[in-house]
Every structure is written in structure tokens, then in C-alpha cells.
Short mmCIF file of C-alpha atoms in Angstrom, two decimals:
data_model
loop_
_atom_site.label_atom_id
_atom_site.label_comp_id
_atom_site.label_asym_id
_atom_site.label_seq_id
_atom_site.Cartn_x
_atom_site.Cartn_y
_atom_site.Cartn_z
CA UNK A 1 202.68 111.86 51.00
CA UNK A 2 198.90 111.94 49.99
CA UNK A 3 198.33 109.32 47.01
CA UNK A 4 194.43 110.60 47.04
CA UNK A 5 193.45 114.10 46.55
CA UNK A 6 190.58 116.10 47.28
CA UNK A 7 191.82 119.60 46.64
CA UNK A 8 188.43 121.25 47.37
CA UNK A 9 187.48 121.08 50.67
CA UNK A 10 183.89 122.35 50.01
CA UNK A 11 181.64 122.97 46.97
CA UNK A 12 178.64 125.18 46.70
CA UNK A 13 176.34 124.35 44.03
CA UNK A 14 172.75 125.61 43.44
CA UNK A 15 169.88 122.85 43.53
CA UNK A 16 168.90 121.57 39.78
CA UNK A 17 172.67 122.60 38.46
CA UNK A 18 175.38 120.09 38.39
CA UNK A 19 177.83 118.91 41.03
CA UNK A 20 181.38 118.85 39.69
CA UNK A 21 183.99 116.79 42.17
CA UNK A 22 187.39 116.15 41.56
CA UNK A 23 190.12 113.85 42.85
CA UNK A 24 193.53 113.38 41.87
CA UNK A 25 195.79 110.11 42.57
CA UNK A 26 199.76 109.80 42.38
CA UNK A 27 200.07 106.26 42.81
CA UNK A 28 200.13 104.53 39.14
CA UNK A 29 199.12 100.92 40.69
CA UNK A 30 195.76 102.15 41.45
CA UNK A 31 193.34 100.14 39.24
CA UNK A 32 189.93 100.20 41.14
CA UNK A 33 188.63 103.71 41.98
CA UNK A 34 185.40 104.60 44.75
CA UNK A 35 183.73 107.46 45.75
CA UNK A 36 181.53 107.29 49.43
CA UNK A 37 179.17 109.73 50.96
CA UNK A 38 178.86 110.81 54.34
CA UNK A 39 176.25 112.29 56.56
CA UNK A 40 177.20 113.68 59.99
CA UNK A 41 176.50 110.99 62.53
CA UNK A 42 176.78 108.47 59.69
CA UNK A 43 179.48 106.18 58.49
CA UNK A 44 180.26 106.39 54.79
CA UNK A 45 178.41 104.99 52.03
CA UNK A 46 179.62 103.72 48.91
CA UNK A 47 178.05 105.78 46.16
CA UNK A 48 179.65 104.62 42.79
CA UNK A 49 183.07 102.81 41.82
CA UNK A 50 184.96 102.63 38.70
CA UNK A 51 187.84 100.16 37.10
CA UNK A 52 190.85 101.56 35.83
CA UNK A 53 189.79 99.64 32.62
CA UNK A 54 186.96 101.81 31.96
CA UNK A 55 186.86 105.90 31.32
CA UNK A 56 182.88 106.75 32.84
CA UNK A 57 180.66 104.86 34.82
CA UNK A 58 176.60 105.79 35.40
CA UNK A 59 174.68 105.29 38.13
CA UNK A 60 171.10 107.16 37.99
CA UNK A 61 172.05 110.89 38.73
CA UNK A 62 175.60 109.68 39.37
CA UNK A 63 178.60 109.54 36.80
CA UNK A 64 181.89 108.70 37.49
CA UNK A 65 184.97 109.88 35.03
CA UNK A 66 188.42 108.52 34.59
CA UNK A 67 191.00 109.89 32.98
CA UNK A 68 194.36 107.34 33.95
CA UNK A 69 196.81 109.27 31.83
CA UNK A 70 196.06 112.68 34.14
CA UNK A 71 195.44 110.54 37.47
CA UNK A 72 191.78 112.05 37.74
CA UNK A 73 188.70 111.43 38.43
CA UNK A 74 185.66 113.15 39.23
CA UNK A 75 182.39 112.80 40.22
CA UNK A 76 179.58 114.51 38.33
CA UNK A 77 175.97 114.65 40.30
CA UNK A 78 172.72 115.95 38.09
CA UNK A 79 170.67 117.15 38.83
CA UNK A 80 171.78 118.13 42.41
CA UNK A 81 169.38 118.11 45.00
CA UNK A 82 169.06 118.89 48.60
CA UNK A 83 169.53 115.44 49.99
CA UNK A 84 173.12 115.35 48.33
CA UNK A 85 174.62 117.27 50.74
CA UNK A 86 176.94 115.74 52.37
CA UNK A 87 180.67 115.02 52.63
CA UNK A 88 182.00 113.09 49.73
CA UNK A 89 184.99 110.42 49.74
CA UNK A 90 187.08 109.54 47.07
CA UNK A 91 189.24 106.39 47.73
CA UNK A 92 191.46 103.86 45.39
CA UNK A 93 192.71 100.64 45.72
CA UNK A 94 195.37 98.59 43.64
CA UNK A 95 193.34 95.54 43.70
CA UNK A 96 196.83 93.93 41.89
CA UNK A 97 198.35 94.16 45.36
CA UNK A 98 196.93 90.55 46.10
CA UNK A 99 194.74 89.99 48.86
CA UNK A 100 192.61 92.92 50.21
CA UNK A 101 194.17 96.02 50.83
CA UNK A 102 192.61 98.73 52.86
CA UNK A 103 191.41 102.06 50.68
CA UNK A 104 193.48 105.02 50.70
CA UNK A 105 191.13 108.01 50.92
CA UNK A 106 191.14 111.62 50.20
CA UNK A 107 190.41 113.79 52.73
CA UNK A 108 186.72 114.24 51.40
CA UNK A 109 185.03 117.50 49.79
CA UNK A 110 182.09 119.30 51.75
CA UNK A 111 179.08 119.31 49.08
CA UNK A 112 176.30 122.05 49.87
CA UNK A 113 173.16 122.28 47.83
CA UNK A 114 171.71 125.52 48.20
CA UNK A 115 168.22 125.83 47.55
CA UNK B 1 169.58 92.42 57.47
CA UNK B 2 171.25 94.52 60.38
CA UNK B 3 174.41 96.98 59.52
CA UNK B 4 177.86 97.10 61.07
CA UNK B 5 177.28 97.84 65.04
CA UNK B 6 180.01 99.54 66.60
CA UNK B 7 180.40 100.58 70.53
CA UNK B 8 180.54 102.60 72.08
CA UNK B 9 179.71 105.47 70.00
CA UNK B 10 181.43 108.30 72.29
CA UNK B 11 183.57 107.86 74.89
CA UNK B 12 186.05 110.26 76.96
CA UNK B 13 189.58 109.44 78.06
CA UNK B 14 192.40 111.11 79.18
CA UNK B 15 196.23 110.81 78.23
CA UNK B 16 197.90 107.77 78.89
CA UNK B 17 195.09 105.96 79.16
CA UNK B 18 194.09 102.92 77.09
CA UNK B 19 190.50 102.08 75.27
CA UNK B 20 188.79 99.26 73.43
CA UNK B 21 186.46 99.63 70.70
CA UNK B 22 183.61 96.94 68.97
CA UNK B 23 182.68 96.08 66.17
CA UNK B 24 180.58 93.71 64.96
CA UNK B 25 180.26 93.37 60.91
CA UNK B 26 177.27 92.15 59.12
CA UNK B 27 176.50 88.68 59.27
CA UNK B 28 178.23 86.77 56.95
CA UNK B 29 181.09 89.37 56.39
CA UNK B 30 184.60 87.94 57.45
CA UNK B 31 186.84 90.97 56.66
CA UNK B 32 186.89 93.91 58.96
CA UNK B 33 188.53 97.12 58.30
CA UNK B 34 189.33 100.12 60.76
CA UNK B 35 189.80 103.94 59.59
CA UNK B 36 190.62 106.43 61.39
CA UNK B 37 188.90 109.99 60.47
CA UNK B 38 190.18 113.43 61.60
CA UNK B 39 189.26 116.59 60.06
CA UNK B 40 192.76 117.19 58.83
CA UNK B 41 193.79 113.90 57.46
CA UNK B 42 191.11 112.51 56.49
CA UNK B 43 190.06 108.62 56.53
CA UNK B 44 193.73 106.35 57.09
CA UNK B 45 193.63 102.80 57.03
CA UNK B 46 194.73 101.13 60.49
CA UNK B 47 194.40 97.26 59.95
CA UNK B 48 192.20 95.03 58.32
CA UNK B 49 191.38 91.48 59.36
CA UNK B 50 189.93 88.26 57.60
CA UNK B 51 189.33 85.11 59.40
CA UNK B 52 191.31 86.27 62.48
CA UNK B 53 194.16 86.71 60.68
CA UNK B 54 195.57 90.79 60.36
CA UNK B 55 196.01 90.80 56.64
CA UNK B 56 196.75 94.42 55.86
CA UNK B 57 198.27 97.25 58.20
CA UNK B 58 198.55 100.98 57.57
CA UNK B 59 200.96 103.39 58.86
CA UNK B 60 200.17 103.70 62.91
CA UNK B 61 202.51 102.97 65.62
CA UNK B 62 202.36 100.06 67.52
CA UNK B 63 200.35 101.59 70.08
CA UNK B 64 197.46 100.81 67.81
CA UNK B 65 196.56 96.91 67.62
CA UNK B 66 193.39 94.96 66.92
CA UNK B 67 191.87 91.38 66.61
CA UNK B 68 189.38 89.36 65.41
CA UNK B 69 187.27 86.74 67.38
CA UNK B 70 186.06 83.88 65.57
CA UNK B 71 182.27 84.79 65.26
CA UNK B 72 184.24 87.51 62.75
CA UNK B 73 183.78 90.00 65.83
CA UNK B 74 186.86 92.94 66.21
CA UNK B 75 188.11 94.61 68.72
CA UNK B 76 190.73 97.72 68.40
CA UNK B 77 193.17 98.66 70.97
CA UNK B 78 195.03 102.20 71.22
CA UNK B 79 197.41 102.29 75.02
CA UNK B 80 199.20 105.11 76.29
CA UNK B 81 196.64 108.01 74.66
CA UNK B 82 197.78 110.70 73.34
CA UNK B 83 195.64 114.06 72.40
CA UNK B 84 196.07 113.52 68.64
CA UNK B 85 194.42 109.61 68.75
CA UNK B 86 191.20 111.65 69.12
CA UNK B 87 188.76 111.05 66.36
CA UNK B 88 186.06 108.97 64.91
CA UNK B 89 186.87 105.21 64.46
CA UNK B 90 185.37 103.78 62.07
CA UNK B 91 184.52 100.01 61.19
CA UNK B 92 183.81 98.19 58.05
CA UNK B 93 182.76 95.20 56.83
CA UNK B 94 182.93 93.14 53.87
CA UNK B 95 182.44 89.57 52.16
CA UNK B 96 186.07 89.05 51.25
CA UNK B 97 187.79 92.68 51.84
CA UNK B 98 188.34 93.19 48.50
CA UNK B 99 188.04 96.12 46.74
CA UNK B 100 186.35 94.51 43.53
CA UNK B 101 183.46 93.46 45.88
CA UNK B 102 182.70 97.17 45.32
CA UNK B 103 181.54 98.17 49.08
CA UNK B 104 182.32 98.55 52.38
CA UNK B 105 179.91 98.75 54.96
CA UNK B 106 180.77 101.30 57.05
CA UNK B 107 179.05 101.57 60.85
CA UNK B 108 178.35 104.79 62.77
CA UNK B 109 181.70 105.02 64.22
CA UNK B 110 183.32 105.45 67.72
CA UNK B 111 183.98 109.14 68.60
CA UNK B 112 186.93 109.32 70.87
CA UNK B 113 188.18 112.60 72.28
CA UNK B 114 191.46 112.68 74.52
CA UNK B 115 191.67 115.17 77.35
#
């Protein structure tokens, strides 16, 4: 059973416009929310993160959303640009587990910014 | 400060075989996590390890192990290969492991393909 989901495999956008990218969660206990980009040949990166105890986080070009009563989150990227294409991870983690658990990822969402 | 170093990067084996994979973390991390990442499921969480100690395990059979030498070094194991262990491995390290550090640094990854 998937507890992290990336229902869109890939995205389109056109460079300038905004990158809209959605993941959904099942699992309740998940306080502590990630997203990670990848490259091809490269391991992920950690982008942005947000705590369940906050609804939007901003990083520069980078916002994370939160909604905990629909189990969703999303990733907003403006203006897009070239260089964000890539494939993006969303992962969550119930930090109240004790100790360090390991991320449970979606299966990731294939941005492409088209010039 | 040099990233997470993993080796080899590719390798070939065929069924019923057995391989090692490297990793070395950052210096000064002590918690090393392993993914696995195939196009249709995604990243999944094998094991994590802190101090030598396996502190979190994910859903893999037993034909998966790993360790962790005391210079915070890890090793993975898979035996008896099967076609559907091939994929990219990948390695992470962090301070403590936990979530609310924020990041995991991730290294290039070990591809593996079974033949």
C-alpha cells in the first residue's frame, strides 16, 4: 500500500509559468514532509521541507503547501526555468516514531520546462 | 567538504549471484541510509544504520543485509540475485538520521542490472 503519492508521473510546463506538483499521503502519523530533486546520473537533493505544524513554507522560487486535513501537499516552483527540470521526490516521515526512521517516498513526478 | 562516495557506480551480475556495495557518508555523518530506486516503485527504504547499530529496516527479504564499520563506513549485501534486485542503490548520509535535521545527502548511486 503506497502511503506517498505522486499521481503525475510527468508535468509539462512552459518556462516563466508556474510549476504545480502534487502529493498525497494516507498515513495520519506523518508530521515532517520533504520534497528532493533529481538529475539523471545524480542522487537526490533535498529541495524544501515542511512541518506538519505549519500550512506553506518559502524558499526563493520554491513554496511548499500543506493542507493535513486533505493529506496534500504540493510543490509550487515560479517562475520555472530550464534548470528545474528534473525528477521531483516527495517523501514524509513521522518524526514521532522515535529514533530516525527512513523516508517513505513517492514514486517522483518527471518535471519538463519547455522553452 | 566531499559528498557521499558510493562504489561502484555500475556493475553487472547474473542470477544467483551475490554483490557488495560502498558507501562512504560525509565526514562527520554517523547515520547511513540505503534506498532502493526502480522506475516502477519508486525510492523504498532498505535499512538505515547509526553507530553500527541497524536502527530502522524496510520491507526487503532477508536476502538484503548491510553494516556499518566503525569509521561510519557501510556496506550492503543482496545473495542469491534475482532479475527484479536490479536498480540504482542509493546511499545517504546524515548527522543523526533524523528527519528534523531536514536533509539527506544522497550519493550518485550504484546501478545494478541482473542478467
Amino acid at each position: 500500500d503506497q502511503q506517498v503519492k505522486q499521481n503525475s508521473p510527468s508535468l509539462s510546463v512552459q518556462e516563466g509559468r508556474i510549476s504545480i506538483l502534487n502529493c498525497d499521503y494516507t498515513n495520519s502519523m506523518f508530521d515532517y514532509f520533504l520534497w528532493y530533486k533529481k538529475y539523471p546520473a545524480e542522487g537526490p537533493t533535498f529541495l524544501i521541507s515542511i512541518s506538519s505544524i505549519k500550512d506553506k513554507n518559502e524558499d526563493g522560487r520554491f513554496t511548499v503547501f500543506l493542507n493535513k486535513s486533505a493529506k496534500h501537499l504540493s510543490l509550487h516552483i515560479v517562475p520555472s526555468q530550464p534548470g528545474d527540470s528534473a525528477v521531483y521526490f516527495c517523501a514524509a516521515s513521522d518524526r514521532g516514531g522515535g529514533g530516525a526512521d527512513g523516508l517513505t517516498f513517492g514514486k517522483g513526478t518527471h518535471l519538463i520546462i519547455q522553452p | 567538504k566531499a559528498g557521499v562516495t558510493q562504489t561502484p557506480r555500475y556493475l553487472i551480475k547474473t542470477r544467483g549471484q551475490q554483490v557488495t556495495l560502498s558507501c562512504s557518508p560525509i565526514s562527520g555523518h554517523r547515520s547511513v541510509s540505503w534506498y532502493q530506486q526502480t522506475p516502477g516503485q519508486g525510492l523504498q527504504f532498505l535499512f538505515e544504520y547509526f553507530s553500527e547499530t541497524q536502527r530502522n529496516k524496510g520491507n526487503f527479504p532477508g536476502r538484503f543485509s548491510g553494516r556499518q564499520f566503525s569509521n561510519s563506513r557501510s556496506e550492503m549485501n543482496v545473495s542469491t540475485l534475482e532479475l527484479g534486485d536490479s536498480a540504482l542503490y542509493l546511499c545517504a548520509s546524515s548527522t543523526t538520521g533524523g528527519a528534523d535535521t531536514g536533509e539527506l545527502f544522497f550519493g550518485e548511486g550504484s546501478r545494478l542490472t541482473v542478467l
